C-alpha atoms as a printed R data frame, in Angstrom:
    type eleno elety resid chain resno      x        y        z
1   ATOM     1    CA   MET     A     1 65.431 -135.304 -138.539
2   ATOM     2    CA   ARG     A     2 66.797 -132.701 -136.130
3   ATOM     3    CA   PHE     A     3 65.569 -130.687 -133.159
4   ATOM     4    CA   PHE     A     4 66.103 -127.031 -132.259
5   ATOM     5    CA   THR     A     5 65.142 -125.321 -129.005
6   ATOM     6    CA   SER     A     6 64.618 -121.639 -128.144
7   ATOM     7    CA   GLU     A     7 63.399 -119.900 -125.003
8   ATOM     8    CA   SER     A     8 61.533 -116.751 -124.046
9   ATOM     9    CA   VAL     A     9 60.789 -115.074 -120.719
10  ATOM    10    CA   THR     A    10 57.946 -112.911 -119.438
11  ATOM    11    CA   GLU     A    11 58.162 -109.240 -118.519
12  ATOM    12    CA   GLY     A    12 58.281 -110.183 -114.835
13  ATOM    13    CA   HIS     A    13 61.564 -112.083 -115.204
14  ATOM    14    CA   PRO     A    14 64.262 -110.111 -113.321
15  ATOM    15    CA   ASP     A    15 66.363 -109.415 -116.406
16  ATOM    16    CA   LYS     A    16 63.300 -108.280 -118.317
17  ATOM    17    CA   VAL     A    17 62.245 -106.069 -115.412
18  ATOM    18    CA   ALA     A    18 65.619 -104.378 -115.817
19  ATOM    19    CA   ASP     A    19 65.162 -104.084 -119.598
20  ATOM    20    CA   ARG     A    20 61.684 -102.611 -119.146
21  ATOM    21    CA   ILE     A    21 62.929  -99.994 -116.691
22  ATOM    22    CA   SER     A    22 65.815  -98.973 -118.958
23  ATOM    23    CA   ASP     A    23 63.570  -98.666 -122.000
24  ATOM    24    CA   SER     A    24 60.882  -96.830 -120.024
25  ATOM    25    CA   ILE     A    25 63.449  -94.237 -118.961
26  ATOM    26    CA   LEU     A    26 64.626  -93.967 -122.565
27  ATOM    27    CA   ASP     A    27 61.033  -93.403 -123.722
28  ATOM    28    CA   ALA     A    28 60.400  -90.797 -121.027
29  ATOM    29    CA   ILE     A    29 63.437  -88.802 -122.148
30  ATOM    30    CA   LEU     A    30 62.724  -89.164 -125.882
31  ATOM    31    CA   ARG     A    31 59.138  -88.025 -125.297
32  ATOM    32    CA   GLU     A    32 60.507  -84.643 -124.185
33  ATOM    33    CA   ASP     A    33 63.676  -84.542 -126.289
34  ATOM    34    CA   PRO     A    34 63.733  -86.685 -129.454
35  ATOM    35    CA   MET     A    35 67.392  -85.776 -130.023
36  ATOM    36    CA   ALA     A    36 68.489  -87.085 -126.639
37  ATOM    37    CA   ARG     A    37 71.389  -89.466 -126.124
38  ATOM    38    CA   VAL     A    38 70.780  -92.205 -123.595
39  ATOM    39    CA   ALA     A    39 72.704  -95.287 -122.498
40  ATOM    40    CA   CYS     A    40 70.834  -96.576 -119.479
41  ATOM    41    CA   GLU     A    41 71.574  -99.726 -117.458
42  ATOM    42    CA   THR     A    42 69.420 -101.119 -114.652
43  ATOM    43    CA   MET     A    43 70.021 -103.656 -111.909
44  ATOM    44    CA   VAL     A    44 67.150 -105.001 -109.827
45  ATOM    45    CA   ALA     A    45 67.537 -107.011 -106.658
46  ATOM    46    CA   SER     A    46 65.239 -108.067 -103.848
47  ATOM    47    CA   ALA     A    47 65.580 -104.767 -102.011
48  ATOM    48    CA   LYS     A    48 66.683 -102.165 -104.567
49  ATOM    49    CA   VAL     A    49 66.576 -100.812 -108.115
50  ATOM    50    CA   ILE     A    50 69.687  -99.057 -109.411
51  ATOM    51    CA   VAL     A    51 69.626  -97.123 -112.694
52  ATOM    52    CA   ALA     A    52 72.962  -95.943 -114.052
53  ATOM    53    CA   GLY     A    53 74.421  -94.697 -117.293
54  ATOM    54    CA   GLU     A    54 74.975  -91.661 -119.462
55  ATOM    55    CA   THR     A    55 72.622  -89.192 -121.066
56  ATOM    56    CA   THR     A    56 72.719  -85.842 -122.807
57  ATOM    57    CA   ASN     A    57 69.268  -84.333 -123.155
58  ATOM    58    CA   SER     A    58 67.097  -81.256 -122.711
59  ATOM    59    CA   ALA     A    59 64.100  -83.165 -121.327
60  ATOM    60    CA   GLY     A    60 64.350  -81.512 -117.922
61  ATOM    61    CA   LEU     A    61 63.392  -84.659 -116.019
62  ATOM    62    CA   THR     A    62 64.519  -84.729 -112.407
63  ATOM    63    CA   HIS     A    63 65.662  -87.771 -110.458
64  ATOM    64    CA   ASP     A    64 62.237  -87.776 -108.819
65  ATOM    65    CA   ASP     A    65 60.614  -87.840 -112.268
66  ATOM    66    CA   LEU     A    66 62.781  -90.771 -113.318
67  ATOM    67    CA   GLU     A    67 62.090  -92.594 -110.077
68  ATOM    68    CA   GLU     A    68 58.380  -92.379 -110.847
69  ATOM    69    CA   VAL     A    69 59.065  -93.753 -114.344
70  ATOM    70    CA   VAL     A    70 60.711  -96.752 -112.657
71  ATOM    71    CA   ARG     A    71 57.778  -97.301 -110.322
72  ATOM    72    CA   ALA     A    72 55.245  -96.955 -113.132
73  ATOM    73    CA   ALA     A    73 57.088  -99.631 -115.124
74  ATOM    74    CA   LEU     A    74 57.000 -101.987 -112.126
75  ATOM    75    CA   ARG     A    75 53.270 -101.361 -111.688
76  ATOM    76    CA   GLU     A    76 52.601 -102.151 -115.334
77  ATOM    77    CA   ILE     A    77 54.543 -105.397 -115.023
78  ATOM    78    CA   GLY     A    78 52.485 -106.373 -111.986
79  ATOM    79    CA   TYR     A    79 54.674 -105.975 -108.908
80  ATOM    80    CA   THR     A    80 51.879 -104.373 -106.899
81  ATOM    81    CA   ASN     A    81 49.433 -105.449 -104.209
82  ATOM    82    CA   PRO     A    82 47.641 -107.727 -104.354
83  ATOM    83    CA   PRO     A    83 49.372 -110.161 -104.316
84  ATOM    84    CA   PHE     A    84 52.623 -108.483 -103.289
85  ATOM    85    CA   ARG     A    85 53.006 -106.898  -99.861
86  ATOM    86    CA   PRO     A    86 54.571 -103.412  -99.791
87  ATOM    87    CA   ASP     A    87 56.325 -104.014  -96.476
88  ATOM    88    CA   VAL     A    88 57.854 -107.382  -97.372
89  ATOM    89    CA   ASP     A    89 58.000 -108.093 -101.092
90  ATOM    90    CA   PHE     A    90 59.604 -106.449 -104.104
91  ATOM    91    CA   HIS     A    91 56.899 -103.837 -104.629
92  ATOM    92    CA   ALA     A    92 56.503 -100.951 -107.086
93  ATOM    93    CA   ASP     A    93 55.538  -98.436 -104.407
94  ATOM    94    CA   THR     A    94 58.162  -99.180 -101.787
95  ATOM    95    CA   VAL     A    95 61.329 -100.671 -103.307
96  ATOM    96    CA   PRO     A    96 64.220  -98.175 -102.963
97  ATOM    97    CA   VAL     A    97 65.206  -96.638 -106.313
98  ATOM    98    CA   GLU     A    98 68.574  -95.020 -107.006
99  ATOM    99    CA   VAL     A    99 69.134  -93.073 -110.228
100 ATOM   100    CA   LEU     A   100 72.740  -92.465 -111.307
101 ATOM   101    CA   LEU     A   101 72.704  -90.909 -114.779
102 ATOM   102    CA   ASN     A   102 75.702  -88.803 -115.847
103 ATOM   103    CA   PRO     A   103 76.403  -86.693 -118.960
104 ATOM   104    CA   GLN     A   104 77.672  -88.486 -122.047
105 ATOM   105    CA   SER     A   105 81.420  -88.390 -122.657
106 ATOM   106    CA   LYS     A   106 82.360  -85.272 -124.636
107 ATOM   107    CA   ASP     A   107 84.970  -87.279 -126.536
108 ATOM   108    CA   ILE     A   108 82.339  -89.698 -127.799
109 ATOM   109    CA   ALA     A   109 79.824  -86.948 -128.551
110 ATOM   110    CA   ALA     A   110 82.402  -84.977 -130.558
111 ATOM   111    CA   GLY     A   111 83.286  -88.014 -132.645
112 ATOM   112    CA   VAL     A   112 79.702  -88.984 -133.351
113 ATOM   113    CA   MET     A   113 78.122  -85.662 -134.291
114 ATOM   114    CA   LYS     A   114 79.354  -83.642 -137.250
115 ATOM   115    CA   GLU     A   115 76.303  -81.484 -137.868
116 ATOM   116    CA   GLY     A   116 76.382  -79.298 -140.981
117 ATOM   117    CA   GLU     A   117 79.233  -81.108 -142.704
118 ATOM   118    CA   GLY     A   118 78.042  -82.039 -146.199
119 ATOM   119    CA   ASP     A   119 75.259  -84.581 -146.640
120 ATOM   120    CA   PRO     A   120 72.880  -84.453 -143.626
121 ATOM   121    CA   LEU     A   121 72.639  -88.248 -143.703
122 ATOM   122    CA   SER     A   122 76.401  -88.419 -143.165
123 ATOM   123    CA   SER     A   123 76.362  -85.996 -140.230
124 ATOM   124    CA   LEU     A   124 75.793  -88.735 -137.666
125 ATOM   125    CA   GLY     A   125 78.618  -91.151 -137.084
126 ATOM   126    CA   ALA     A   126 78.255  -94.500 -135.370
127 ATOM   127    CA   GLY     A   127 78.283  -94.213 -131.578
128 ATOM   128    CA   ASP     A   128 80.704  -97.093 -131.256
129 ATOM   129    CA   GLN     A   129 82.462  -99.738 -133.253
130 ATOM   130    CA   GLY     A   130 80.735 -103.086 -133.468
131 ATOM   131    CA   LEU     A   131 78.893 -105.610 -135.580
132 ATOM   132    CA   MET     A   132 75.183 -106.347 -135.885
133 ATOM   133    CA   PHE     A   133 73.127 -109.075 -137.539
134 ATOM   134    CA   GLY     A   134 69.695 -109.169 -139.107
135 ATOM   135    CA   TYR     A   135 67.929 -112.375 -140.058
136 ATOM   136    CA   ALA     A   136 64.771 -113.649 -141.726
137 ATOM   137    CA   ILE     A   137 63.564 -117.082 -142.755
138 ATOM   138    CA   ARG     A   138 60.432 -118.374 -144.431
139 ATOM   139    CA   GLU     A   139 59.420 -120.668 -141.547
140 ATOM   140    CA   THR     A   140 56.595 -118.552 -140.142
141 ATOM   141    CA   ASP     A   141 54.305 -115.801 -141.384
142 ATOM   142    CA   GLN     A   142 56.470 -113.344 -139.466
143 ATOM   143    CA   LEU     A   143 59.582 -114.640 -141.304
144 ATOM   144    CA   MET     A   144 61.083 -115.679 -137.976
145 ATOM   145    CA   PRO     A   145 62.495 -119.037 -136.874
146 ATOM   146    CA   ALA     A   146 59.663 -121.186 -135.530
147 ATOM   147    CA   PRO     A   147 61.212 -122.073 -132.140
148 ATOM   148    CA   ILE     A   148 61.693 -118.492 -130.910
149 ATOM   149    CA   GLN     A   149 58.449 -117.250 -132.448
150 ATOM   150    CA   LEU     A   150 56.457 -119.947 -130.623
151 ATOM   151    CA   ALA     A   151 58.353 -119.439 -127.362
152 ATOM   152    CA   HIS     A   152 57.498 -115.726 -127.456
153 ATOM   153    CA   ARG     A   153 53.828 -116.326 -128.157
154 ATOM   154    CA   LEU     A   154 53.615 -118.794 -125.261
155 ATOM   155    CA   ALA     A   155 55.279 -116.275 -122.938
156 ATOM   156    CA   GLU     A   156 52.874 -113.562 -124.070
157 ATOM   157    CA   ARG     A   157 49.920 -115.847 -123.473
158 ATOM   158    CA   LEU     A   158 51.263 -116.754 -120.035
159 ATOM   159    CA   ALA     A   159 51.247 -113.057 -119.151
160 ATOM   160    CA   GLU     A   160 47.820 -112.526 -120.722
161 ATOM   161    CA   VAL     A   161 46.053 -115.187 -118.634
162 ATOM   162    CA   ARG     A   162 47.689 -113.741 -115.538
163 ATOM   163    CA   ARG     A   163 46.585 -110.206 -116.324
164 ATOM   164    CA   ASN     A   164 43.009 -111.047 -117.301
165 ATOM   165    CA   GLY     A   165 42.478 -113.313 -114.285
166 ATOM   166    CA   VAL     A   166 41.899 -116.531 -116.233
167 ATOM   167    CA   LEU     A   167 44.696 -118.075 -114.173
168 ATOM   168    CA   GLY     A   168 44.650 -115.817 -111.145
169 ATOM   169    CA   TYR     A   169 47.281 -117.791 -109.260
170 ATOM   170    CA   LEU     A   170 50.023 -116.829 -111.720
171 ATOM   171    CA   ARG     A   171 52.636 -114.211 -110.843
172 ATOM   172    CA   PRO     A   172 54.714 -112.004 -113.213
173 ATOM   173    CA   ASP     A   173 57.878 -114.093 -113.557
174 ATOM   174    CA   GLY     A   174 58.054 -116.942 -116.042
175 ATOM   175    CA   LYS     A   175 59.913 -118.731 -118.817
176 ATOM   176    CA   THR     A   176 58.934 -120.757 -121.858
177 ATOM   177    CA   GLN     A   177 61.002 -123.117 -123.975
178 ATOM   178    CA   VAL     A   178 60.043 -124.803 -127.241
179 ATOM   179    CA   THR     A   179 61.697 -127.684 -129.099
180 ATOM   180    CA   VAL     A   180 60.797 -127.928 -132.783
181 ATOM   181    CA   GLU     A   181 61.355 -131.044 -134.860
182 ATOM   182    CA   TYR     A   182 62.659 -130.492 -138.394
183 ATOM   183    CA   GLU     A   183 62.649 -132.667 -141.481
184 ATOM   184    CA   GLY     A   184 65.503 -131.235 -143.459
185 ATOM   185    CA   SER     A   185 64.997 -127.490 -143.255
186 ATOM   186    CA   ARG     A   186 61.240 -127.684 -142.661
187 ATOM   187    CA   PRO     A   187 59.684 -127.425 -139.166
188 ATOM   188    CA   VAL     A   188 57.129 -130.202 -138.818
189 ATOM   189    CA   HIS     A   189 56.204 -130.541 -135.142
190 ATOM   190    CA   VAL     A   190 56.672 -129.121 -131.654
191 ATOM   191    CA   SER     A   191 57.941 -132.090 -129.706
192 ATOM   192    CA   ARG     A   192 58.356 -130.465 -126.279
193 ATOM   193    CA   VAL     A   193 57.237 -127.346 -124.415
194 ATOM   194    CA   LEU     A   194 58.646 -126.256 -121.062
195 ATOM   195    CA   ILE     A   195 56.857 -123.628 -118.971
196 ATOM   196    CA   SER     A   196 58.271 -122.332 -115.702
197 ATOM   197    CA   ALA     A   197 55.493 -120.234 -114.199
198 ATOM   198    CA   HIS     A   198 55.722 -118.090 -111.065
199 ATOM   199    CA   HIS     A   199 52.657 -118.911 -108.969
200 ATOM   200    CA   ALA     A   200 50.818 -118.545 -105.678
201 ATOM   201    CA   PRO     A   201 51.562 -121.179 -102.988
202 ATOM   202    CA   GLU     A   202 48.089 -122.716 -103.188
203 ATOM   203    CA   ALA     A   203 48.374 -123.684 -106.863
204 ATOM   204    CA   SER     A   204 49.060 -127.394 -107.256
205 ATOM   205    CA   ARG     A   205 51.317 -128.736 -109.971
206 ATOM   206    CA   ASP     A   206 48.558 -130.995 -111.332
207 ATOM   207    CA   GLN     A   207 46.207 -128.045 -111.633
208 ATOM   208    CA   MET     A   208 48.861 -125.928 -113.322
209 ATOM   209    CA   GLU     A   209 49.693 -128.648 -115.833
210 ATOM   210    CA   ARG     A   210 46.032 -128.927 -116.845
211 ATOM   211    CA   ASP     A   211 45.461 -125.177 -116.947
212 ATOM   212    CA   LEU     A   212 48.640 -124.299 -118.801
213 ATOM   213    CA   TRP     A   213 48.007 -126.937 -121.437
214 ATOM   214    CA   THR     A   214 44.480 -125.666 -122.095
215 ATOM   215    CA   GLU     A   215 44.823 -121.930 -121.542
216 ATOM   216    CA   VAL     A   216 48.360 -121.342 -122.791
217 ATOM   217    CA   VAL     A   217 49.796 -124.097 -124.987
218 ATOM   218    CA   MET     A   218 46.694 -124.940 -127.004
219 ATOM   219    CA   ALA     A   219 45.331 -121.404 -126.860
220 ATOM   220    CA   ILE     A   220 48.007 -119.874 -129.095
221 ATOM   221    CA   GLY     A   221 46.645 -121.869 -132.048
222 ATOM   222    CA   ALA     A   222 49.974 -123.122 -133.366
223 ATOM   223    CA   GLU     A   223 49.655 -125.731 -136.106
224 ATOM   224    CA   LEU     A   224 52.857 -127.456 -135.001
225 ATOM   225    CA   ILE     A   225 51.460 -128.164 -131.504
226 ATOM   226    CA   ASP     A   226 49.150 -131.144 -131.006
227 ATOM   227    CA   ASP     A   227 48.327 -133.934 -128.579
228 ATOM   228    CA   ARG     A   228 51.724 -135.512 -129.193
229 ATOM   229    CA   THR     A   229 53.489 -132.433 -127.823
230 ATOM   230    CA   ASP     A   230 55.025 -133.079 -124.408
231 ATOM   231    CA   LEU     A   231 54.496 -130.377 -121.750
232 ATOM   232    CA   LEU     A   232 56.804 -129.998 -118.758
233 ATOM   233    CA   VAL     A   233 55.750 -127.527 -116.034
234 ATOM   234    CA   ASN     A   234 58.003 -126.183 -113.252
235 ATOM   235    CA   PRO     A   235 60.629 -128.942 -113.249
236 ATOM   236    CA   THR     A   236 61.756 -128.189 -109.660
237 ATOM   237    CA   GLY     A   237 58.185 -128.525 -108.362
238 ATOM   238    CA   ASN     A   238 57.479 -125.031 -107.000
239 ATOM   239    CA   PHE     A   239 58.093 -121.551 -108.359
240 ATOM   240    CA   VAL     A   240 56.626 -119.487 -105.518
241 ATOM   241    CA   ILE     A   241 59.628 -117.196 -104.974
242 ATOM   242    CA   GLY     A   242 60.159 -115.366 -108.236
243 ATOM   243    CA   GLY     A   243 61.024 -112.045 -109.810
244 ATOM   244    CA   PRO     A   244 63.728 -109.936 -108.176
245 ATOM   245    CA   LEU     A   245 63.056 -111.700 -104.854
246 ATOM   246    CA   GLY     A   246 64.342 -114.904 -106.428
247 ATOM   247    CA   ASP     A   247 67.216 -113.555 -108.510
248 ATOM   248    CA   ALA     A   248 68.913 -110.306 -109.457
249 ATOM   249    CA   GLY     A   249 68.263 -108.857 -112.897
250 ATOM   250    CA   LEU     A   250 70.412 -106.824 -115.286
251 ATOM   251    CA   THR     A   251 69.736 -104.924 -118.484
252 ATOM   252    CA   GLY     A   252 70.910 -106.729 -121.591
253 ATOM   253    CA   ARG     A   253 71.279 -110.214 -120.144
254 ATOM   254    CA   LYS     A   254 68.710 -111.844 -122.441
255 ATOM   255    CA   ILE     A   255 70.078 -110.873 -125.847
256 ATOM   256    CA   ILE     A   256 69.398 -114.260 -127.468
257 ATOM   257    CA   VAL     A   257 65.786 -114.093 -126.276
258 ATOM   258    CA   ASP     A   258 65.649 -110.586 -127.752
259 ATOM   259    CA   THR     A   259 66.740 -111.674 -131.226
260 ATOM   260    CA   TYR     A   260 66.480 -115.092 -132.923
261 ATOM   261    CA   GLY     A   261 66.639 -117.602 -130.096
262 ATOM   262    CA   GLY     A   262 70.066 -118.852 -131.101
263 ATOM   263    CA   TYR     A   263 68.904 -119.786 -134.604
264 ATOM   264    CA   ALA     A   264 70.936 -116.957 -136.141
265 ATOM   265    CA   ARG     A   265 74.002 -115.068 -135.013
266 ATOM   266    CA   HIS     A   266 73.965 -112.082 -132.663
267 ATOM   267    CA   GLY     A   267 76.309 -109.105 -132.617
268 ATOM   268    CA   GLY     A   268 78.166 -107.852 -129.597
269 ATOM   269    CA   GLY     A   269 75.618 -105.518 -128.039
270 ATOM   270    CA   ALA     A   270 72.336 -105.539 -126.187
271 ATOM   271    CA   PHE     A   271 69.466 -103.233 -127.177
272 ATOM   272    CA   SER     A   272 67.522 -102.013 -124.146
273 ATOM   273    CA   GLY     A   273 68.252  -98.612 -122.647
274 ATOM   274    CA   LYS     A   274 70.089  -97.342 -125.725
275 ATOM   275    CA   ASP     A   275 68.793  -94.453 -127.810
276 ATOM   276    CA   PRO     A   276 68.571  -95.151 -131.564
277 ATOM   277    CA   THR     A   277 71.819  -93.331 -132.415
278 ATOM   278    CA   LYS     A   278 73.487  -96.398 -130.875
279 ATOM   279    CA   VAL     A   279 74.045  -98.737 -133.799
280 ATOM   280    CA   ASP     A   280 73.974 -101.734 -131.457
281 ATOM   281    CA   ARG     A   281 70.238 -101.144 -131.524
282 ATOM   282    CA   SER     A   282 69.268  -99.263 -134.680
283 ATOM   283    CA   ALA     A   283 71.541 -101.121 -137.099
284 ATOM   284    CA   ALA     A   284 70.363 -104.491 -135.750
285 ATOM   285    CA   TYR     A   285 66.812 -103.313 -136.410
286 ATOM   286    CA   TYR     A   286 67.700 -102.131 -139.897
287 ATOM   287    CA   ALA     A   287 69.584 -105.317 -140.733
288 ATOM   288    CA   ARG     A   288 66.460 -107.264 -139.748
289 ATOM   289    CA   TYR     A   289 64.385 -104.918 -141.932
290 ATOM   290    CA   ALA     A   290 66.662 -105.497 -144.917
291 ATOM   291    CA   ALA     A   291 66.845 -109.264 -144.435
292 ATOM   292    CA   LYS     A   292 63.086 -109.543 -143.981
293 ATOM   293    CA   ASN     A   293 62.419 -107.618 -147.169
294 ATOM   294    CA   VAL     A   294 64.841 -109.811 -149.117
295 ATOM   295    CA   VAL     A   295 62.875 -112.885 -148.038
296 ATOM   296    CA   ALA     A   296 59.484 -111.195 -148.494
297 ATOM   297    CA   ALA     A   297 60.523 -110.238 -152.042
298 ATOM   298    CA   GLY     A   298 61.155 -113.892 -152.853
299 ATOM   299    CA   LEU     A   299 64.865 -113.297 -153.441
300 ATOM   300    CA   ALA     A   300 65.875 -115.882 -150.816
301 ATOM   301    CA   GLU     A   301 64.222 -118.317 -148.453
302 ATOM   302    CA   ARG     A   302 66.684 -117.463 -145.697
303 ATOM   303    CA   CYS     A   303 68.784 -114.332 -145.315
304 ATOM   304    CA   GLU     A   304 71.318 -113.086 -142.779
305 ATOM   305    CA   ILE     A   305 72.901 -109.638 -143.042
306 ATOM   306    CA   GLN     A   306 75.899 -108.488 -141.052
307 ATOM   307    CA   VAL     A   307 76.786 -104.808 -140.809
308 ATOM   308    CA   ALA     A   308 79.774 -103.369 -138.948
309 ATOM   309    CA   TYR     A   309 80.768  -99.825 -137.981
310 ATOM   310    CA   ALA     A   310 83.705  -97.724 -136.802
311 ATOM   311    CA   ILE     A   311 83.049  -95.123 -134.109
312 ATOM   312    CA   GLY     A   312 82.380  -91.679 -135.534
313 ATOM   313    CA   LYS     A   313 82.020  -92.935 -139.124
314 ATOM   314    CA   ALA     A   314 78.681  -92.864 -140.921
315 ATOM   315    CA   GLU     A   315 79.474  -95.324 -143.709
316 ATOM   316    CA   PRO     A   316 79.443  -98.950 -142.553
317 ATOM   317    CA   PHE     A   317 82.805 -100.599 -142.020
318 ATOM   318    CA   SER     A   318 81.402 -103.586 -143.916
319 ATOM   319    CA   VAL     A   319 78.141 -105.152 -145.085
320 ATOM   320    CA   ASP     A   320 77.805 -108.880 -145.732
321 ATOM   321    CA   LEU     A   321 74.901 -111.001 -146.965
322 ATOM   322    CA   GLU     A   322 74.458 -114.752 -146.527
323 ATOM   323    CA   THR     A   323 71.561 -116.654 -148.081
324 ATOM   324    CA   PHE     A   324 72.659 -120.237 -147.305
325 ATOM   325    CA   GLY     A   325 72.164 -121.422 -150.867
326 ATOM   326    CA   THR     A   326 68.510 -120.328 -150.970
327 ATOM   327    CA   GLU     A   327 68.958 -117.257 -153.197
328 ATOM   328    CA   ALA     A   328 66.779 -116.798 -156.284
329 ATOM   329    CA   ILE     A   329 69.392 -114.785 -158.207
330 ATOM   330    CA   ASP     A   330 73.179 -114.746 -158.288
331 ATOM   331    CA   ARG     A   331 74.350 -114.276 -154.700
332 ATOM   332    CA   ASN     A   332 76.938 -111.612 -155.563
333 ATOM   333    CA   GLU     A   333 74.374 -109.660 -157.536
334 ATOM   334    CA   LEU     A   334 71.931 -109.929 -154.637
335 ATOM   335    CA   ALA     A   335 74.584 -108.706 -152.189
336 ATOM   336    CA   ASP     A   336 75.324 -105.693 -154.422
337 ATOM   337    CA   LEU     A   337 71.591 -105.031 -154.793
338 ATOM   338    CA   VAL     A   338 71.018 -105.041 -151.036
339 ATOM   339    CA   GLU     A   339 73.992 -102.809 -150.298
340 ATOM   340    CA   GLY     A   340 72.847 -100.325 -152.932
341 ATOM   341    CA   TYR     A   341 69.145 -100.455 -152.050
342 ATOM   342    CA   PHE     A   342 69.415 -100.040 -148.275
343 ATOM   343    CA   ASP     A   343 71.177  -97.089 -146.653
344 ATOM   344    CA   PHE     A   344 72.955  -98.329 -143.532
345 ATOM   345    CA   ARG     A   345 74.239  -94.921 -142.401
346 ATOM   346    CA   PRO     A   346 72.943  -94.210 -138.871
347 ATOM   347    CA   ALA     A   347 71.125  -90.973 -139.787
348 ATOM   348    CA   ALA     A   348 69.442  -92.677 -142.735
349 ATOM   349    CA   ILE     A   349 68.280  -95.524 -140.499
350 ATOM   350    CA   LEU     A   350 66.823  -93.080 -137.959
351 ATOM   351    CA   LYS     A   351 64.982  -91.216 -140.700
352 ATOM   352    CA   GLN     A   352 63.626  -94.194 -142.629
353 ATOM   353    CA   LEU     A   353 62.390  -96.114 -139.573
354 ATOM   354    CA   ASP     A   354 61.401  -92.964 -137.621
355 ATOM   355    CA   LEU     A   355 63.265  -94.122 -134.541
356 ATOM   356    CA   ARG     A   356 63.574  -90.874 -132.569
357 ATOM   357    CA   ARG     A   357 60.336  -91.463 -130.672
358 ATOM   358    CA   PRO     A   358 59.223  -93.281 -127.513
359 ATOM   359    CA   ILE     A   359 58.497  -96.768 -128.849
360 ATOM   360    CA   TYR     A   360 61.016  -98.820 -126.912
361 ATOM   361    CA   ALA     A   361 59.350  -99.992 -123.684
362 ATOM   362    CA   ALA     A   362 57.187 -102.301 -125.794
363 ATOM   363    CA   THR     A   363 60.299 -104.004 -127.179
364 ATOM   364    CA   SER     A   364 61.653 -104.971 -123.773
365 ATOM   365    CA   ALA     A   365 59.879 -108.352 -123.558
366 ATOM   366    CA   TYR     A   366 58.656 -110.972 -126.046
367 ATOM   367    CA   GLY     A   367 61.264 -110.191 -128.675
368 ATOM   368    CA   HIS     A   368 62.362 -107.223 -130.711
369 ATOM   369    CA   PHE     A   369 61.555 -109.074 -133.932
370 ATOM   370    CA   GLY     A   370 58.557 -110.899 -135.352
371 ATOM   371    CA   ARG     A   371 55.989 -108.440 -133.930
372 ATOM   372    CA   PRO     A   372 54.154 -106.396 -136.576
373 ATOM   373    CA   ASP     A   373 53.818 -103.106 -134.693
374 ATOM   374    CA   PHE     A   374 57.511 -102.201 -134.993
375 ATOM   375    CA   PRO     A   375 58.663 -100.211 -138.050
376 ATOM   376    CA   TRP     A   376 61.598 -102.523 -138.799
377 ATOM   377    CA   GLU     A   377 59.094 -105.363 -139.292
378 ATOM   378    CA   SER     A   378 57.571 -103.679 -142.348
379 ATOM   379    CA   THR     A   379 57.969 -105.341 -145.749
380 ATOM   380    CA   ASP     A   380 57.340 -102.122 -147.653
381 ATOM   381    CA   ALA     A   381 60.609 -102.496 -149.587
382 ATOM   382    CA   ALA     A   382 59.847 -105.981 -150.914
383 ATOM   383    CA   ASP     A   383 58.119 -104.934 -154.143
384 ATOM   384    CA   GLY     A   384 60.868 -102.452 -154.996
385 ATOM   385    CA   LEU     A   385 63.540 -105.031 -154.343
386 ATOM   386    CA   ALA     A   386 61.786 -107.593 -156.498
387 ATOM   387    CA   LYS     A   387 61.519 -105.123 -159.406
388 ATOM   388    CA   ALA     A   388 65.143 -104.117 -159.026
389 ATOM   389    CA   ALA     A   389 66.142 -107.784 -159.109
390 ATOM   390    CA   GLU     A   390 64.152 -108.283 -162.336
391 ATOM   391    CA   GLY     A   391 66.335 -105.677 -163.955
392 ATOM   392    CA   LEU     A   392 69.402 -107.792 -163.222
393 ATOM   393    CA   SER     A   393 68.151 -110.856 -165.065
């Protein structure tokens, strides 16, 4: 018997506010210029939002336009009145916003783009060196580890009951944490759930414990959660001061929440605010796509793929596959099959997953993986992989 714990956070958490702003700016630029380059970082604090970074684009958006993108993102998250006061609180309409976006380095741009040289899919080099991981496991229908998948669904439900007024005393900030009990490699029970929920002063802890158990924990319909599951709510007692009033937030500071909850390895880079030519983002998505299709094809019960790049080079620096002894065919043959079946060149990834479009604000909270609306979550390659594997036997 063993236990594994993962956490998630809501979109009102300060770091996720920063991620949402960065990805909303990325989407706004891509909507006007799909070929744009963007590397956008955001910091939020109690009295200011600062957006900085580099971009090369023909979108024509002014600083005033981008400031309105920031404010619209904050409104969608819920930092508006009521309950927040424009003259006192962190508020979408009144918080000062500073936008500091500069042109992309010409040295980097020259190394990355080689338009017209040979194969079009080799014309785009990696925007930086680095390594990325993709992972899938047959623990849940989404082929995600159970702890992070459940933590995300609890965080989503926490936001849902706030937005629809079921629990009107909730505020946008919040965290969830889930501990799953395993027998061998099989998840058998959720032993503990922790919810830290931003709330109005009048909400009592007893009331919140009852409400969160009924409307959040039991409402997600998870088979591993039952009456034996222990719920802990707001361990410090109160969580009245939350969001950027309670703590500063930065883009890219929740990378383990964004990926596999610590269950699998993570590469060196964050995702939010980066256009899809940045392999930190797109190659991590594609590695997940490849790993998920390997598992969906029945070729392994658990699959992790690492891909690495050199700046300016289209071909990966390396590709590695690990199946942890769960492979259905010879591991070396499976590794060769995956490397031949999936094209990890950046331009090929952009084309296959159709990534040059404004889809990124939705990724900024509740995980980049395990949610069916994203193209890298498709299992459309599983049948082809399975047939190709049959030819090896």
